PDB file of C-alpha atoms in Angstrom:
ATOM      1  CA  UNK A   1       0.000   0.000   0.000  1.00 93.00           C
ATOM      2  CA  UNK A   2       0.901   3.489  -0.902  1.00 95.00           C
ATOM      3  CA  UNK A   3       0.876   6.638   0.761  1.00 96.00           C
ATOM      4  CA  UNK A   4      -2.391   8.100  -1.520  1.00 96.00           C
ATOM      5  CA  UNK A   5      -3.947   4.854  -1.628  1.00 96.00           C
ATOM      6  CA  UNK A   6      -3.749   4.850   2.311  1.00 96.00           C
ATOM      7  CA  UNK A   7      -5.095   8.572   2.480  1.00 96.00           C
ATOM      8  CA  UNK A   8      -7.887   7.716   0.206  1.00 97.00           C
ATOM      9  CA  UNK A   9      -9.427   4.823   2.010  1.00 97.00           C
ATOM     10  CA  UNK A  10      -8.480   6.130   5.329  1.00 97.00           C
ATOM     11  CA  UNK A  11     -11.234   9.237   3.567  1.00 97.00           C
ATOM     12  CA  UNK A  12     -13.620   7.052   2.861  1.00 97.00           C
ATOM     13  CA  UNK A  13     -14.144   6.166   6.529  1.00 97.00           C
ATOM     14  CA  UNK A  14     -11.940   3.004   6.535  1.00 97.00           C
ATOM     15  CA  UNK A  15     -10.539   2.605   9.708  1.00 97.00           C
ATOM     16  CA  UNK A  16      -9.132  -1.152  10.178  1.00 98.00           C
ATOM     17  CA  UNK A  17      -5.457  -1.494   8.544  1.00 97.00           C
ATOM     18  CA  UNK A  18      -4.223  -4.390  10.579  1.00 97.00           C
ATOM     19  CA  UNK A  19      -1.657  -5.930   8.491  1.00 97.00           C
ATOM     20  CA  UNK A  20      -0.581  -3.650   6.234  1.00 97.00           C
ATOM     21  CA  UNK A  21       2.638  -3.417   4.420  1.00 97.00           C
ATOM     22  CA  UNK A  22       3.295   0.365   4.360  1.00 97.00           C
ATOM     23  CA  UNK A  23       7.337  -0.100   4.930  1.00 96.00           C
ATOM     24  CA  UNK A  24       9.201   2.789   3.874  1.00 95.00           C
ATOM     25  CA  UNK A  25       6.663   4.568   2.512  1.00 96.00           C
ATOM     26  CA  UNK A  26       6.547   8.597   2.806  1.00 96.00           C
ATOM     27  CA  UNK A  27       3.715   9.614   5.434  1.00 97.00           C
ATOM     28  CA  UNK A  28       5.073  12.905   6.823  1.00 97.00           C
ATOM     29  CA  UNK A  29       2.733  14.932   7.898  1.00 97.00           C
ATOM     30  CA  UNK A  30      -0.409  12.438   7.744  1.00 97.00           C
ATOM     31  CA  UNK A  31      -3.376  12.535  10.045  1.00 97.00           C
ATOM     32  CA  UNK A  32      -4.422   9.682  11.253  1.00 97.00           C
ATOM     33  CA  UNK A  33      -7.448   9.214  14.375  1.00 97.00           C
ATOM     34  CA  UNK A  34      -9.015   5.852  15.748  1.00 97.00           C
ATOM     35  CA  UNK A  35      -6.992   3.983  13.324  1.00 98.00           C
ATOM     36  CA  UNK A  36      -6.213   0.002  13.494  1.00 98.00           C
ATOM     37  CA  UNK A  37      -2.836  -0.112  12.528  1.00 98.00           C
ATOM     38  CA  UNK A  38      -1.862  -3.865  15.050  1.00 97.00           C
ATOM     39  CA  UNK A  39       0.599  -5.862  13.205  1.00 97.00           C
ATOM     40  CA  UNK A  40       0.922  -3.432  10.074  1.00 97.00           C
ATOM     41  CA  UNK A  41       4.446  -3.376   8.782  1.00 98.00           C
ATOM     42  CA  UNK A  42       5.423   0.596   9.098  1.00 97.00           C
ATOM     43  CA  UNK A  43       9.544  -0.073   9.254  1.00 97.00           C
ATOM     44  CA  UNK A  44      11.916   2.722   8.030  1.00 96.00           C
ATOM     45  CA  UNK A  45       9.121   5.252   7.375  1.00 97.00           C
ATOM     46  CA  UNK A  46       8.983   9.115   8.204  1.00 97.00           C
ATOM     47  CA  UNK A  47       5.609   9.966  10.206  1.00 97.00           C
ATOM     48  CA  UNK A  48       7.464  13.375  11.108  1.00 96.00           C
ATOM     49  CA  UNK A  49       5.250  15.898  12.140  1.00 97.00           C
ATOM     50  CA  UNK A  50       2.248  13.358  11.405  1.00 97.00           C
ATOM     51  CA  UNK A  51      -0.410  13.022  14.185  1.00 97.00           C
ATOM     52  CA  UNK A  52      -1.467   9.333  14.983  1.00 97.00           C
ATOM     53  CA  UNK A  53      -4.350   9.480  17.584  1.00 97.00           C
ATOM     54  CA  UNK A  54      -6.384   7.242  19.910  1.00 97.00           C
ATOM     55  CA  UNK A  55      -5.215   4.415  17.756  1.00 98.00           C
ATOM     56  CA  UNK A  56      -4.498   0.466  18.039  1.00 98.00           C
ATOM     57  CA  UNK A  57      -0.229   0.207  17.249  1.00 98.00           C
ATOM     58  CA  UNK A  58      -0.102  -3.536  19.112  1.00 97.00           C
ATOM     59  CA  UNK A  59       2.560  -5.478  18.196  1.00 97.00           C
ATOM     60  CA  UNK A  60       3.136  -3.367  14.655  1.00 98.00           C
ATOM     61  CA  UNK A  61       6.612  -2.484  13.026  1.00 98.00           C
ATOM     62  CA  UNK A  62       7.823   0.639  13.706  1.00 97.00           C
ATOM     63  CA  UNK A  63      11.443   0.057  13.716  1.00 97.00           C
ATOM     64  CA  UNK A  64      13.706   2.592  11.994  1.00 95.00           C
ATOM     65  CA  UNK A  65      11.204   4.809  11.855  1.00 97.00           C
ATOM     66  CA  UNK A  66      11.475   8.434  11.869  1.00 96.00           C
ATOM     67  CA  UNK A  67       9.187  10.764  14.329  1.00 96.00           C
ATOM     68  CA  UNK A  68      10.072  14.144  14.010  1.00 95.00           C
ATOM     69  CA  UNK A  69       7.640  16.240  15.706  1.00 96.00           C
ATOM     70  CA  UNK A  70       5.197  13.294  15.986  1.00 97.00           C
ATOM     71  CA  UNK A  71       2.335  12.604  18.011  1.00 97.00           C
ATOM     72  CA  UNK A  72       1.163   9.164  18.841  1.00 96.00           C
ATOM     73  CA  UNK A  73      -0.675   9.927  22.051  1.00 96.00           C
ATOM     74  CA  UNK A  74      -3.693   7.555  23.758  1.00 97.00           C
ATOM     75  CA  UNK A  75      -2.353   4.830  21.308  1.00 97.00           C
ATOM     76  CA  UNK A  76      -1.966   1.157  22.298  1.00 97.00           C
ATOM     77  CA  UNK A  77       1.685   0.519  21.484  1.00 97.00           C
ATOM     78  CA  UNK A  78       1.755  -2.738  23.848  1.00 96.00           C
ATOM     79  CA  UNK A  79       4.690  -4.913  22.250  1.00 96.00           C
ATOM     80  CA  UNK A  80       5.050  -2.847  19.316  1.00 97.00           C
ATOM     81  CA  UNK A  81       8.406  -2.690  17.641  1.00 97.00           C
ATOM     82  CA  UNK A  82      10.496   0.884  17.781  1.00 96.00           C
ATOM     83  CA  UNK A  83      13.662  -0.458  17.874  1.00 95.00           C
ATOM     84  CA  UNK A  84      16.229   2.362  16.159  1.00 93.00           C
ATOM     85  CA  UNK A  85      13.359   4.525  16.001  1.00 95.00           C
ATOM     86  CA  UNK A  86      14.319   8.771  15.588  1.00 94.00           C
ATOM     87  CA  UNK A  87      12.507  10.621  17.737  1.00 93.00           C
ATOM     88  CA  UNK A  88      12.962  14.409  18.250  1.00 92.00           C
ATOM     89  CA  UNK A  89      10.371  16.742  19.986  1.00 91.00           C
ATOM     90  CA  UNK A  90       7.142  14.138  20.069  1.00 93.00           C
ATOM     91  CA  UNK A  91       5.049  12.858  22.362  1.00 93.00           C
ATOM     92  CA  UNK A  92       3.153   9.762  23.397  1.00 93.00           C
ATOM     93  CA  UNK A  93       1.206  10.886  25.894  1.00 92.00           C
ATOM     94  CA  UNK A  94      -0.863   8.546  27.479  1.00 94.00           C
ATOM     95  CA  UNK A  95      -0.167   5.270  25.128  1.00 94.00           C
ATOM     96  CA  UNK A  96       0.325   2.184  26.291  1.00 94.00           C
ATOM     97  CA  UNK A  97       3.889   0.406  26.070  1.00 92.00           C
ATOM     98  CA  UNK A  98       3.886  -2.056  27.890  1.00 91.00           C
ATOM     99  CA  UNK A  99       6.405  -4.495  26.604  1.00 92.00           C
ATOM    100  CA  UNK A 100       7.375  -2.223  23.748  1.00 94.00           C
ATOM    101  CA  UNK A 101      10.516  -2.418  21.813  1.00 95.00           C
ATOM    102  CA  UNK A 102      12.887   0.641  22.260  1.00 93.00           C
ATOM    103  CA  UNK A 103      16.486  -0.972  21.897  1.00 93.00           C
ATOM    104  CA  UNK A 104      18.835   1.058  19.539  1.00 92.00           C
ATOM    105  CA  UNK A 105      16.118   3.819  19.892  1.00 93.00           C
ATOM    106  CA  UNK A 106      17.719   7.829  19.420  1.00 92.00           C
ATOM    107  CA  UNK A 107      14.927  10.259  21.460  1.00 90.00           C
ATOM    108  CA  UNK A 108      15.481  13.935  22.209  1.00 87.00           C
ATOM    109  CA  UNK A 109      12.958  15.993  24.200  1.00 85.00           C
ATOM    110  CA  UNK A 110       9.864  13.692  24.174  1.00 87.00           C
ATOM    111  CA  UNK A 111       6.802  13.493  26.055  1.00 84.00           C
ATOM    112  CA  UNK A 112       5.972  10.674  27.755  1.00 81.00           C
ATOM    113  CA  UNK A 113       3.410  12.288  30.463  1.00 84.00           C
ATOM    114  CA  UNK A 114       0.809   8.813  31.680  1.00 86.00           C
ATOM    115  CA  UNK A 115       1.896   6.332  29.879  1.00 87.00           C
ATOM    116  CA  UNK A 116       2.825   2.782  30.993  1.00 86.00           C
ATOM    117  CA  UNK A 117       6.372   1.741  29.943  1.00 85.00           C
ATOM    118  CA  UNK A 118       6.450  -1.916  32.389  1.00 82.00           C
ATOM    119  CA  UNK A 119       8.466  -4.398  30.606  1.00 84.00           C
ATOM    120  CA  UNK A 120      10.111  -2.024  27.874  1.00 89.00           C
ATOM    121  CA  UNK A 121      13.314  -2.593  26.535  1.00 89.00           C
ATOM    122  CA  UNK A 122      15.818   0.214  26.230  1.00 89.00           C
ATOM    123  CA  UNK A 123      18.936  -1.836  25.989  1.00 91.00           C
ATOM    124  CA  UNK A 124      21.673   0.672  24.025  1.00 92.00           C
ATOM    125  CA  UNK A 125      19.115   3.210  23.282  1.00 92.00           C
ATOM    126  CA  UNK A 126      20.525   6.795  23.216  1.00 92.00           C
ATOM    127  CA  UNK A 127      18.350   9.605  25.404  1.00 88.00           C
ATOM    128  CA  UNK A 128      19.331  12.687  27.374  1.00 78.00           C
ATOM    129  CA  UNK A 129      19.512  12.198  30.934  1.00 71.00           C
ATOM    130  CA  UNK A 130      16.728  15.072  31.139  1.00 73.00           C
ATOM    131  CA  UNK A 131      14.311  12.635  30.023  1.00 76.00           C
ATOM    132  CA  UNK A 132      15.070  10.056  32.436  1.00 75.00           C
ATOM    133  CA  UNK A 133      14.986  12.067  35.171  1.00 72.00           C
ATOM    134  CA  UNK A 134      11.905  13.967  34.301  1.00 74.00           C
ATOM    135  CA  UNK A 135      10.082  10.508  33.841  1.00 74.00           C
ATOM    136  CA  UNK A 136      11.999   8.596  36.332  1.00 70.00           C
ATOM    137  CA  UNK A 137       8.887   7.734  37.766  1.00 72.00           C
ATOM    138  CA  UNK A 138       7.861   5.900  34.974  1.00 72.00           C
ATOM    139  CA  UNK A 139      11.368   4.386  34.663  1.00 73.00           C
ATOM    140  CA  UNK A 140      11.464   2.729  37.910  1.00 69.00           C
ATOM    141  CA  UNK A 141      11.445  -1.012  36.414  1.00 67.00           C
ATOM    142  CA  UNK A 142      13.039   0.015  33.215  1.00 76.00           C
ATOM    143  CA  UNK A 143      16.476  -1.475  32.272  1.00 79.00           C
ATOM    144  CA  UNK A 144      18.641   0.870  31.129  1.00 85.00           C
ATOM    145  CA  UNK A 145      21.896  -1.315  29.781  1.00 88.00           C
ATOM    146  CA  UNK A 146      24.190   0.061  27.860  1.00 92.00           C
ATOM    147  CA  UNK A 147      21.958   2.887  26.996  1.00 92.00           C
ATOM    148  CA  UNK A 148      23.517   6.723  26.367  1.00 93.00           C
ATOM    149  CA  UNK A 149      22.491   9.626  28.901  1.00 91.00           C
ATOM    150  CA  UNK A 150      23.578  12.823  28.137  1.00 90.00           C
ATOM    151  CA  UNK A 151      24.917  13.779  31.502  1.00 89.00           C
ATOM    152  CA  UNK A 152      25.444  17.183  32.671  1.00 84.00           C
ATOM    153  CA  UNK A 153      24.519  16.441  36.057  1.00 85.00           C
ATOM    154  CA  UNK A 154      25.902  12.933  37.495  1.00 89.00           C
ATOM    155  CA  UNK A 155      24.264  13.084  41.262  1.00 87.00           C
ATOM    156  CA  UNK A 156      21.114  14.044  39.832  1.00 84.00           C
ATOM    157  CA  UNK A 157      21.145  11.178  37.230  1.00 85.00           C
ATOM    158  CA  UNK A 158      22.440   8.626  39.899  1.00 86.00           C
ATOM    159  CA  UNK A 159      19.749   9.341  42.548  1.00 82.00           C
ATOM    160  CA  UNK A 160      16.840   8.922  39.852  1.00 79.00           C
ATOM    161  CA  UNK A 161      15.080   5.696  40.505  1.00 75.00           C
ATOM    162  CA  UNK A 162      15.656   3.987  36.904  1.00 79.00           C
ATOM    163  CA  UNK A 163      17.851   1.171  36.884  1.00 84.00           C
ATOM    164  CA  UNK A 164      21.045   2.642  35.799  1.00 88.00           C
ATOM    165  CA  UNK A 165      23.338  -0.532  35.865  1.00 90.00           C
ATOM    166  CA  UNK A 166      25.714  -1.222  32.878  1.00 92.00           C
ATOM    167  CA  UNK A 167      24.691   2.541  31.110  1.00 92.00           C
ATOM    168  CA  UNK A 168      26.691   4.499  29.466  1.00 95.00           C
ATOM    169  CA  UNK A 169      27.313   8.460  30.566  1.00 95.00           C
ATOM    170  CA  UNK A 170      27.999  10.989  27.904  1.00 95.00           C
ATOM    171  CA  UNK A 171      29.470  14.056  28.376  1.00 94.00           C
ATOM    172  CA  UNK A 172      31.408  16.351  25.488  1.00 93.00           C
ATOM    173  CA  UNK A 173      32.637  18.535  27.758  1.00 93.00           C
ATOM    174  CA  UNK A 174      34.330  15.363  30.600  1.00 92.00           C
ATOM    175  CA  UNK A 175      33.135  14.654  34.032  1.00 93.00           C
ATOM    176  CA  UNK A 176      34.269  17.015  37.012  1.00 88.00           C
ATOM    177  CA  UNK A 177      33.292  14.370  39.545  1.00 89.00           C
ATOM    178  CA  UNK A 178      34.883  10.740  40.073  1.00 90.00           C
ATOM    179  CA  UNK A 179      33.051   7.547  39.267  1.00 90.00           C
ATOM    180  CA  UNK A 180      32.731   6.440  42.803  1.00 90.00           C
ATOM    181  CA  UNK A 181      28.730   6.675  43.220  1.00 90.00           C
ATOM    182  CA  UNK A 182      27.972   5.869  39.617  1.00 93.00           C
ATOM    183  CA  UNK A 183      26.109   2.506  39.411  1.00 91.00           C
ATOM    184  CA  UNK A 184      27.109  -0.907  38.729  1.00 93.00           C
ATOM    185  CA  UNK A 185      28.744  -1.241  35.468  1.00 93.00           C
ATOM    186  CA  UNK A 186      28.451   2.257  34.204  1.00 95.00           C
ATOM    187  CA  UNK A 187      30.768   3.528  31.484  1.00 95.00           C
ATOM    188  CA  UNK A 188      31.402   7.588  31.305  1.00 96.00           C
ATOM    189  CA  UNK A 189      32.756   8.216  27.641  1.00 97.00           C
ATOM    190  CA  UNK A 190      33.608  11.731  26.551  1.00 97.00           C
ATOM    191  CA  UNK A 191      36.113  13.289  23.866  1.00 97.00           C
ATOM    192  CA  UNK A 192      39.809  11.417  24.600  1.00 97.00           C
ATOM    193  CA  UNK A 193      38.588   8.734  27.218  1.00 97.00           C
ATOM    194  CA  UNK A 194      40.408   5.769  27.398  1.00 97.00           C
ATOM    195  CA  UNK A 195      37.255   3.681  25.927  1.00 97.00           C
ATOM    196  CA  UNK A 196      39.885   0.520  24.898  1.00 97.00           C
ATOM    197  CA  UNK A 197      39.336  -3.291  25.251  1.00 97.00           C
ATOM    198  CA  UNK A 198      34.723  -2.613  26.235  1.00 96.00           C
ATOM    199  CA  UNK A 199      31.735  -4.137  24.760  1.00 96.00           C
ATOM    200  CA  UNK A 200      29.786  -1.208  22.297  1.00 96.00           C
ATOM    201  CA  UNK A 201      28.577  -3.898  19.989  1.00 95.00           C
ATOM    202  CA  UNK A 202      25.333  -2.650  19.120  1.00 93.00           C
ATOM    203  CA  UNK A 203      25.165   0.742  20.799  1.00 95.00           C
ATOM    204  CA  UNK A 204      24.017   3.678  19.497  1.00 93.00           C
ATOM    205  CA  UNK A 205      27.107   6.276  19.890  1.00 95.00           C
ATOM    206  CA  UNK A 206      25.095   8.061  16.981  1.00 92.00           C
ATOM    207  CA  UNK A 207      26.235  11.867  17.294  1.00 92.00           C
ATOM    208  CA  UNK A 208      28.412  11.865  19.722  1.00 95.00           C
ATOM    209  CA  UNK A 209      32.033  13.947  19.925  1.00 97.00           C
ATOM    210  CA  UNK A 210      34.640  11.144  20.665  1.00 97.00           C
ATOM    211  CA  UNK A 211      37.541  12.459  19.133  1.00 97.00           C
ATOM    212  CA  UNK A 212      40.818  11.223  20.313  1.00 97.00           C
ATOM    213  CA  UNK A 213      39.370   8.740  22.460  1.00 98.00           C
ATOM    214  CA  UNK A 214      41.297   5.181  22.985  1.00 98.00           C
ATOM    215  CA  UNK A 215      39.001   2.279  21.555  1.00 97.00           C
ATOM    216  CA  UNK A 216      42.130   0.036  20.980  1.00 97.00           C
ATOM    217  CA  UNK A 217      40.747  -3.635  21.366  1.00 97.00           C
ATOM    218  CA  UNK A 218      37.251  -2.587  21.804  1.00 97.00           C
ATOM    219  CA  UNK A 219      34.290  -4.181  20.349  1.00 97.00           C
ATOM    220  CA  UNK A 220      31.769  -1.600  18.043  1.00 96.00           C
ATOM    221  CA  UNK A 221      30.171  -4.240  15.680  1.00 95.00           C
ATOM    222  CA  UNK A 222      26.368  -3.063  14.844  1.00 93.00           C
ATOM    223  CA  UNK A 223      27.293   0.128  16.637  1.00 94.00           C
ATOM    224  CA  UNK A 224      25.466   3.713  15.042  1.00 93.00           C
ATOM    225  CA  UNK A 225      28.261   5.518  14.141  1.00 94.00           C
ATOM    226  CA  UNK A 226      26.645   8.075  11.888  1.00 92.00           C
ATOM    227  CA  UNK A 227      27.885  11.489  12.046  1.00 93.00           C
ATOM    228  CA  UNK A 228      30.064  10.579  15.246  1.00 96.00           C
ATOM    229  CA  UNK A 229      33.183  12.416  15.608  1.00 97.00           C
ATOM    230  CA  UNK A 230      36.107  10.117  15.794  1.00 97.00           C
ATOM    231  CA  UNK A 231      39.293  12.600  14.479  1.00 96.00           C
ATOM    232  CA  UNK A 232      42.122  10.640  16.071  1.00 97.00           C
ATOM    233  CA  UNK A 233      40.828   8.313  17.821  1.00 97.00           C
ATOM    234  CA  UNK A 234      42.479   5.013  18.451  1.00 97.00           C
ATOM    235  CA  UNK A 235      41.019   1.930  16.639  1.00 96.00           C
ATOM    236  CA  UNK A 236      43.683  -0.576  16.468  1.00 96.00           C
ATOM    237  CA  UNK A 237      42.136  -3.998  17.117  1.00 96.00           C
ATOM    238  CA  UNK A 238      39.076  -2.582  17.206  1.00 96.00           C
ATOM    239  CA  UNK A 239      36.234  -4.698  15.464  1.00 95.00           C
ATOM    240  CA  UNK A 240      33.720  -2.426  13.146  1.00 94.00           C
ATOM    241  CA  UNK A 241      32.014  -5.221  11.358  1.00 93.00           C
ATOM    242  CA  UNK A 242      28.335  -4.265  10.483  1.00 92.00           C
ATOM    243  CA  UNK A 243      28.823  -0.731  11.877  1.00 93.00           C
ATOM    244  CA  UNK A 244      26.790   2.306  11.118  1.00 89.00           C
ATOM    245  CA  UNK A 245      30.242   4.739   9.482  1.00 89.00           C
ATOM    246  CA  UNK A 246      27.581   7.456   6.874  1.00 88.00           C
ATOM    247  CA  UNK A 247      29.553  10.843   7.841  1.00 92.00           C
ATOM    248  CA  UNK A 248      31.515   9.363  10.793  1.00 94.00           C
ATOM    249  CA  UNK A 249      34.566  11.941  10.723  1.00 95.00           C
ATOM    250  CA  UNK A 250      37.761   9.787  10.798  1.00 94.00           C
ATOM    251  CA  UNK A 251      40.476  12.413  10.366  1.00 95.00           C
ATOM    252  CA  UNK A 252      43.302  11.372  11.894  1.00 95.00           C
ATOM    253  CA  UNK A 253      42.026   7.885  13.330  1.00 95.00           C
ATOM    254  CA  UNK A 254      44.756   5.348  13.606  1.00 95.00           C
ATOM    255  CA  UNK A 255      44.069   2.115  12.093  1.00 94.00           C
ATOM    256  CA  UNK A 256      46.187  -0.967  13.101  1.00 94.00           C
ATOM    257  CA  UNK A 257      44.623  -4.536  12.763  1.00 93.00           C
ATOM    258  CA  UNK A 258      41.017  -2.853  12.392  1.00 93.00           C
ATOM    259  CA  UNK A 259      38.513  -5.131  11.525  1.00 92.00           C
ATOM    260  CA  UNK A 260      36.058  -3.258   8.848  1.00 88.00           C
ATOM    261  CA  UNK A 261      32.779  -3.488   7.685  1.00 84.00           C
ATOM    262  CA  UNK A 262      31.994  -5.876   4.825  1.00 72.00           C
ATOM    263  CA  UNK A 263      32.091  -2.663   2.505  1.00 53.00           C
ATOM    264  CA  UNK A 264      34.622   0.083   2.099  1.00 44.00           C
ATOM    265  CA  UNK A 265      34.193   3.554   3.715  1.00 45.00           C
ATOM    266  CA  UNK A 266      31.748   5.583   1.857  1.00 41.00           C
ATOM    267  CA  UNK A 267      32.905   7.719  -0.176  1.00 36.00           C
ATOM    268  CA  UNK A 268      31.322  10.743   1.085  1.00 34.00           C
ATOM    269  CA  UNK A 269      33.332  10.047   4.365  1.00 43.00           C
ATOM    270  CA  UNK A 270      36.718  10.199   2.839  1.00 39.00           C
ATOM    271  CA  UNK A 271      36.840  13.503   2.873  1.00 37.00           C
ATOM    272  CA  UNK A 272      36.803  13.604   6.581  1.00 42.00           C
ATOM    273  CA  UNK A 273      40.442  12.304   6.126  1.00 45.00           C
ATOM    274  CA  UNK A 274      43.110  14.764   6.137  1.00 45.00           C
ATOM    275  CA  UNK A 275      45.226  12.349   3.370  1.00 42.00           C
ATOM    276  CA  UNK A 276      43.962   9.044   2.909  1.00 40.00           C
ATOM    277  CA  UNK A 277      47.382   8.482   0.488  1.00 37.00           C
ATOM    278  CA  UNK A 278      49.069   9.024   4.063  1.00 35.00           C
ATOM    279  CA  UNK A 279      46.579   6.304   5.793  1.00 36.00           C
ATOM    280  CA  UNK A 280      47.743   3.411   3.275  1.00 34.00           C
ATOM    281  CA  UNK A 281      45.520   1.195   4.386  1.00 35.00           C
ATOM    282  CA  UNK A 282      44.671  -1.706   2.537  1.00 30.00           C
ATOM    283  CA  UNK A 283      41.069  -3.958   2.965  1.00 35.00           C
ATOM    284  CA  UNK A 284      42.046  -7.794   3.249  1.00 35.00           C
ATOM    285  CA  UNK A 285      39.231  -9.328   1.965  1.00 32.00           C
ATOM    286  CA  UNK A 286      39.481 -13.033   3.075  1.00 35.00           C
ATOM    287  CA  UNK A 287      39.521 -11.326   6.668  1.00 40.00           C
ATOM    288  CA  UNK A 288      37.902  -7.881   6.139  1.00 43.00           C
ATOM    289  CA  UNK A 289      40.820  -6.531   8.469  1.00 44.00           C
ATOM    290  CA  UNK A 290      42.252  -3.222   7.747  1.00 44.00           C
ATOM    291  CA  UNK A 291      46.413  -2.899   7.398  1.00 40.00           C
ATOM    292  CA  UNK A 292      48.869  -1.226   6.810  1.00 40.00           C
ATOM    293  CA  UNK A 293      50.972  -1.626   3.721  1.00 37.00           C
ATOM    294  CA  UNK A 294      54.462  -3.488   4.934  1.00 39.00           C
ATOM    295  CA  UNK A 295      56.539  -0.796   2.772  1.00 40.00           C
ATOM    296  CA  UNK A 296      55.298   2.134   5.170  1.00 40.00           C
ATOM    297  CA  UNK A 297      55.374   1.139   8.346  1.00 41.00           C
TER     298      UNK A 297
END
């Protein structure tokens, strides 16, 4: 199904689209109230600035998706799948989540005022730290593992009744406190952090200023890399398979042993490279490990 073809039934006064396949199609902007959407296939489409209402999400596909300025408030959402979504400035007020998929999720400045997040998963989602302290009432059960907080505030963020164990702190500008009250597990990364030999794999790190940092022996496969600064940084031994790299700046970023994604850098990344002549890096591709040539080392 279509975006018009959608629009023109949904005009009609059709109301029931359980099951649909709408996956990647454009619906920006769309207005959609007391729809049945349960089990519809809506991966890797844009519903920015579109208003979903009073509606039945369960157990759809919503991963990837982008909600920019989107409202899906008094929706059901129980076990619905928004795993990677992109969500700036929206609100679900008053849906239902219970048992909802947020994993990989990316969220900046949403509303989540009455809604019922029990049994959510936010494993290495990436969210500001205002967020979970604002809503750490509705957080109190929720699992925050290997998720990103922007930090500014560390006691604030600590004493918030989420469980923090196993997150990961961000903070461009570097801690001024130690780690000594942080929770079980918890990782503070910030631009030239010794970051080597931990787990990322998966993580979104999408964003973020790491440059310099030391990820020597570290593991970033599946990681979201996009648009993260990484100017010398350290990534010998580091493994990259399957890795988000579209404009990940890599000036200066030392590569020794690196294992790469199945495909080259992109070539609109290259030019984040000061001299990739002076990088002489070759792909092995029985191994996908990146090298240096023997004749300039």
């Amino acid at each position: 199904m279509n975006r018009d073809e959608l629009l023109k039934r949904y005009a009609a006064g059709e109301r029931d689209f359980s099951g649909v396949e709408l996956s990647g199609v454009e619906l920006k902007g769309v207005e959609l109230y007391g729809v049945n959407l349960s089990k519809a296939n809506l991966s890797n489409v844009n519903l920015g600035y579109a208003d979903i209402i009073s509606s039945n999400l369960q157990e759809a596909n919503l991963s990837g998706v982008n909600l920019d300025h989107t409202r899906i408030d008094e929706c059901n959402l129980t076990g619905t799948n928004l795993r990677a979504m992109d969500a700036f400035q929206s609100s679900f007020i008053g849906s239902n989540l219970t048992g909802a998929d947020l994993s990989q999720a990316l969220l900046r400045e949403i509303g989540l005022q009455g809604v019922n997040l029990s049994d959510t998963n936010w494993e290495k989602a990436n969210i500001d730290s205002w967020f979970v302290v604002e809503f750490k009432h509705y957080l109190k059960k929720v699992y925050l593992k290997r998720t990103v907080l922007y930090v500014d505030d560390t006691n604030e963020i600590n004493n918030c009744e989420a469980n923090l164990t196993d997150a990961i702190y961000y903070n461009s500008r570097g801690f001024k406190d130690t780690a000594a009250n942080d929770p079980p597990g918890v990782i503070r990364i910030y631009p030239g952090a010794d970051l080597s030999r931990l787990d990322f794999s998966g993580c979104n790190l999408r964003n973020l200023d790491l440059q310099g940092v030391n990820l020597s022996g570290s593991n970033l496969r599946g990681a979201n890399l996009i648009h993260t600064d990484l100017r010398n940084a350290n990534l010998t031994n580091t493994d990259l398979r399957d890795t988000y790299l579209r404009y990940t700046d890599l000036q200066g970023a030392i590569f020794c042993n690196t294992i790469m994604p199945e495909k080259r850098i992109e070539e609109n990344q290259l030019h984040n490279v000061e001299d990739p002549e002076e990088i002489n890096y070759i792909l092995d591709l029985d191994n996908d490990e990146l090298t240096f040539d023997d004749d300039d080392q």
